[in-house]
CSV table of C-alpha atoms in Angstrom, one decimal:
chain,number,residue,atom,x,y,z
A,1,UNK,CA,105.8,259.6,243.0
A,2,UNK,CA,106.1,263.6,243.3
A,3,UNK,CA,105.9,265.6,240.6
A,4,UNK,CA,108.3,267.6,238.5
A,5,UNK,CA,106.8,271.2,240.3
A,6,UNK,CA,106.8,269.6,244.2
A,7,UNK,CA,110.4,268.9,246.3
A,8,UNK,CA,111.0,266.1,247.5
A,9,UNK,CA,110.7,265.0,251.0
A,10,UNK,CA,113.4,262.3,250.4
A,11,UNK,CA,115.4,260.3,248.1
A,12,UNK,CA,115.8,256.0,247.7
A,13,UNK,CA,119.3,254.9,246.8
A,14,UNK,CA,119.7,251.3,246.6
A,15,UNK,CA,123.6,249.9,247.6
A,16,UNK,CA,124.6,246.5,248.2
A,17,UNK,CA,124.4,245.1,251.6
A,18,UNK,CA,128.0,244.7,251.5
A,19,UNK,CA,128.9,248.4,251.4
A,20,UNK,CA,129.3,249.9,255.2
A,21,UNK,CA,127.2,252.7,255.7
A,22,UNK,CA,127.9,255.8,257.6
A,23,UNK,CA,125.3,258.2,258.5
A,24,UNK,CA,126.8,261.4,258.6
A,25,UNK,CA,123.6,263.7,260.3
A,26,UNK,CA,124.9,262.0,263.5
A,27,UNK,CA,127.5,262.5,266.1
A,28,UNK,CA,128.9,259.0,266.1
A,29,UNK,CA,130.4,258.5,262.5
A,30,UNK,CA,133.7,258.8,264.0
A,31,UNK,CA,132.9,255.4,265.4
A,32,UNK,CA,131.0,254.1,263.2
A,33,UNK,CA,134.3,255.0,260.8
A,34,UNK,CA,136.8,253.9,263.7
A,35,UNK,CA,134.7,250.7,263.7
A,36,UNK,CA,135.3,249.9,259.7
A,37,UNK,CA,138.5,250.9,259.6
A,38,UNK,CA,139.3,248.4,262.5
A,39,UNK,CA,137.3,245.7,260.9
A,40,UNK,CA,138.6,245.8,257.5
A,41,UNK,CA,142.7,246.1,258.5
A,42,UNK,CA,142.0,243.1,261.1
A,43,UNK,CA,140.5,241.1,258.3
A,44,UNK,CA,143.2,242.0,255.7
A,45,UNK,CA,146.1,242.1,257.8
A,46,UNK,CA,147.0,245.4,256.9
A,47,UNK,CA,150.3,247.0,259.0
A,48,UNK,CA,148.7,249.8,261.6
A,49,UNK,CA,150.0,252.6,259.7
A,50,UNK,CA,148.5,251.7,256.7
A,51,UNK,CA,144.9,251.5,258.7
A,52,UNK,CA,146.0,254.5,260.1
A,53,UNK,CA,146.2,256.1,256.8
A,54,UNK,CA,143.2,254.9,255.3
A,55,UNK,CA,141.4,256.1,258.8
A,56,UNK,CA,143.0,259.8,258.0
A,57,UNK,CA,142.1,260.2,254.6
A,58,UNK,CA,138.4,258.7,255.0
A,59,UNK,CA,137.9,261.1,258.2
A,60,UNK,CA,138.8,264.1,255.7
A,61,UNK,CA,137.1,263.2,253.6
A,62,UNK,CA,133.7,263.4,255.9
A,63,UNK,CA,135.0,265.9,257.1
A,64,UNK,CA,134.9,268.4,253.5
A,65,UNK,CA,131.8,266.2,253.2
A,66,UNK,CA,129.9,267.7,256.0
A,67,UNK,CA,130.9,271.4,255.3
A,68,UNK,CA,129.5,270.6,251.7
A,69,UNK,CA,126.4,268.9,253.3
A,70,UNK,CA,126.8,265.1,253.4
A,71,UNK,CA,124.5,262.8,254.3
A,72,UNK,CA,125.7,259.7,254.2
A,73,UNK,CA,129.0,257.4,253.5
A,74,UNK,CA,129.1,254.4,251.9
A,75,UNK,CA,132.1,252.1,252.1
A,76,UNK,CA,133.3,249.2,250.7
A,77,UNK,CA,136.7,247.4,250.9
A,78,UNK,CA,138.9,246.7,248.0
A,79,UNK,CA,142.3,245.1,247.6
A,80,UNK,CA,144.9,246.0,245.3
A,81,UNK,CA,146.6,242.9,244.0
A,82,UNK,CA,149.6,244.5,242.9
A,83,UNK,CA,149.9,246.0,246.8
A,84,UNK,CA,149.5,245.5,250.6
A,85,UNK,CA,147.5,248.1,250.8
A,86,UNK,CA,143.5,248.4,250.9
A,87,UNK,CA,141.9,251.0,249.3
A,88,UNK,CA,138.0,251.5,250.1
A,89,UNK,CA,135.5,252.0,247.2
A,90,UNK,CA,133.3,254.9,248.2
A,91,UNK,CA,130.3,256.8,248.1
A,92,UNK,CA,129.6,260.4,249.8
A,93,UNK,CA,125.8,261.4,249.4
A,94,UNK,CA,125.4,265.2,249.8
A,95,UNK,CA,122.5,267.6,249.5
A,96,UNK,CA,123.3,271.5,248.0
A,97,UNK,CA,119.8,273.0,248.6
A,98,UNK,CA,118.7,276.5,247.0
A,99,UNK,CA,115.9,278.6,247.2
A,100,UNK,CA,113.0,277.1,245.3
A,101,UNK,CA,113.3,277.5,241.7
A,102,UNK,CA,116.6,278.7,241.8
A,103,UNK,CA,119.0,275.6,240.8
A,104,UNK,CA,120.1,275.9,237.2
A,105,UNK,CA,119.2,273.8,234.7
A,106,UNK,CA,121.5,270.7,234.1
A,107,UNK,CA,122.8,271.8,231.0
A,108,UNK,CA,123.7,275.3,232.9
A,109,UNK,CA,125.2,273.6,236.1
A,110,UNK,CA,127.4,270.8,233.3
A,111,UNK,CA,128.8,274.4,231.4
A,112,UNK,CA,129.9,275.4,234.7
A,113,UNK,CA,131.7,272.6,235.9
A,114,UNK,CA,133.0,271.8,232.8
A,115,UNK,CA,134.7,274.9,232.9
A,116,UNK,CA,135.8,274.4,236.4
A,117,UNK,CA,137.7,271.1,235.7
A,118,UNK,CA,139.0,271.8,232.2
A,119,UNK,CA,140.3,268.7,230.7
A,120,UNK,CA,141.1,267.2,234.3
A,121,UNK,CA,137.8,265.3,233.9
A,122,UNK,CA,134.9,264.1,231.0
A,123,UNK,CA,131.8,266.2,232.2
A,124,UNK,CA,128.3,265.6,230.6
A,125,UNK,CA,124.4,265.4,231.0
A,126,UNK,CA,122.5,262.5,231.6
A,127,UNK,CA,119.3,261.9,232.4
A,128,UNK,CA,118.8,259.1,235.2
A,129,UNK,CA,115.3,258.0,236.3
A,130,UNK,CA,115.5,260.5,239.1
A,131,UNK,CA,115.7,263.8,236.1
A,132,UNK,CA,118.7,265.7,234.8
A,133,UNK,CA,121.9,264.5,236.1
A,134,UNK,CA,125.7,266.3,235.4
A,135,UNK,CA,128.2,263.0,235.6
A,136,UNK,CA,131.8,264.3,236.1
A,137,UNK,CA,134.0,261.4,235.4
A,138,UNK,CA,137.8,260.7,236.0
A,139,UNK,CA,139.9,257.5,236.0
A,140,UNK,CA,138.6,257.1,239.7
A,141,UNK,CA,136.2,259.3,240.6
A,142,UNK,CA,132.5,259.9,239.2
A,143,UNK,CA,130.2,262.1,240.7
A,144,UNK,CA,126.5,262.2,239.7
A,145,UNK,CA,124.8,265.7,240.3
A,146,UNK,CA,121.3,265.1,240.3
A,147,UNK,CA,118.7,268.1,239.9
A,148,UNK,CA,115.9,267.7,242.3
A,149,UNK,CA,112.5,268.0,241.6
A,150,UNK,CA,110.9,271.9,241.8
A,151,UNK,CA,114.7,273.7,241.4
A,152,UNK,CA,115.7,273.2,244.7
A,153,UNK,CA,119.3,272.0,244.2
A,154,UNK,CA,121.3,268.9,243.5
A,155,UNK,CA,121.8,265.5,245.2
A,156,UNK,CA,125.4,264.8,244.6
A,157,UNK,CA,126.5,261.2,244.8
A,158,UNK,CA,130.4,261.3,244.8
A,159,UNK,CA,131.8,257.9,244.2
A,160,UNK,CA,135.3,257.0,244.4
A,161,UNK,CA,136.9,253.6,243.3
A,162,UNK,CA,141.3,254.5,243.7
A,163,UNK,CA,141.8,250.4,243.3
A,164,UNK,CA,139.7,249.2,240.3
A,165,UNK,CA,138.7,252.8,238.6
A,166,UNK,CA,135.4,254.0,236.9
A,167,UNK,CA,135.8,251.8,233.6
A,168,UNK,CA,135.4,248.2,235.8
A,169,UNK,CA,132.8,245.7,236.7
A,170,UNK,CA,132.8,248.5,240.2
A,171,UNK,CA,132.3,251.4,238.1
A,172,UNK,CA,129.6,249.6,236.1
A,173,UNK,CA,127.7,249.3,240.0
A,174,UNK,CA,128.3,252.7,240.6
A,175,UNK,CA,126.5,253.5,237.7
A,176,UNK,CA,123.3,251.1,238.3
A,177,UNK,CA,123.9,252.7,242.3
A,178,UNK,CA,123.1,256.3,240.7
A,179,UNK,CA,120.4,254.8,238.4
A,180,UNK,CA,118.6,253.8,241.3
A,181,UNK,CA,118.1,257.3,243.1
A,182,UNK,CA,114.3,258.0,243.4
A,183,UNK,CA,112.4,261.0,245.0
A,184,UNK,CA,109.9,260.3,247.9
C-alpha cells in the first residue's frame, strides 16, 4: 500500500471476466474493437448496419478517449428488450496527470464540474477506498473522478449503461467496479 504523500505506480480495477477489454496504449484496439463488434452482432443477429453503428460510435468514442488519455475499454453487451438493437455497457479508464501537488482537492474539482454540467447531471463527493472521488451521474452515464495519491491528478472511470441506466442491478456493478480501484 502507498501512502497518501507518494504516486502511484499503478492502479487495480477489478471487472467481470465477462466484460471485453480493450487496451487502449496499443496500436491494435481497432481490432481488438473490430473483433467485439463482430462477435457480439454474429451472436445477436443484429442487421450489419446496426453493427456498423455500434462499431462507429464505440471507435469515437476511443477515439475522444485517447486525446483525454485512455487507458483502457471495457465492454460488455446488453440487449434492449423493447428493440433489435444492442447497446454495449461500457467503461473508459483515463489518466489526467498534473504536476505533483497540483490536482485540486475533490471538493474543489466537484464545484467545478458541477458548474460545468449545471442541472444536466447529479455531481457529488465520495470517498471510495482508493481516496476522494467526484461521481457525476446521469440516467446513463456515471463517471468516478478519483484523486490520486500525492496530487498528481485523477483516474477517471467513465461508465456508460444506454440500455439498463445507472439506477439497475448494472449500475449497482458499476459502483462495486469503482469501489474496487486500488493504488499499487
Amino acid at each position: 500500500m502507498i501512502s497518501a504523500e507518494s504516486p502511484p505506480s499503478d492502479y487495480r480495477l477489478l471487472v467481470p471476466r465477462d466484460w471485453f477489454r480493450i487496451d487502449l496504449t496499443h496500436d491494435r484496439w481497432r481490432r481488438q474493437l473490430k473483433t467485439f463488434v463482430d462477435k457480439e452482432s454474429q451472436n445477436s443477429g443484429l442487421p450489419a448496419e446496426v453493427a456498423r453503428e455500434i462499431w462507429t460510435s464505440l471507435r469515437n468514442t476511443v477515439e475522444v478517449g485517447l486525446g483525454e488519455g485512455a487507458l483502457e475499454f471495457f465492454l460488455r453487451t446488453e440487449m434492449s428488450e423493447s428493440s433489435e438493437s444492442a447497446a454495449p455497457a461500457s467503461l473508459l479508464v483515463a489518466l489526467a496527470l498534473t504536476p505533483k501537488g497540483l490536482a485540486p482537492q475533490a471538493a474543489e474539482f466537484g464545484q467545478v464540474l458541477r458548474r460545468r454540467v449545471g442541472d444536466a447531471a447529479e455531481v457529488d463527493v465520495v470517498t471510495l477506498p482508493a481516496g476522494a472521488t467526484v461521481r457525476v451521474r446521469t440516467d446513463a452515464t456515471v463517471d468516478y473522478h478519483v484523486r490520486m495519491p500525492g496530487a498528481v491528478g485523477y483516474l477517471h472511470l467513465a461508465f456508460s449503461l444506454p440500455v439498463s441506466g445507472v439506477r439497475s442491478p448494472m449500475g449497482e456493478l458499476c459502483d462495486a467496479m469503482a469501489h474496487s480501484l486500488r493504488w499499487v
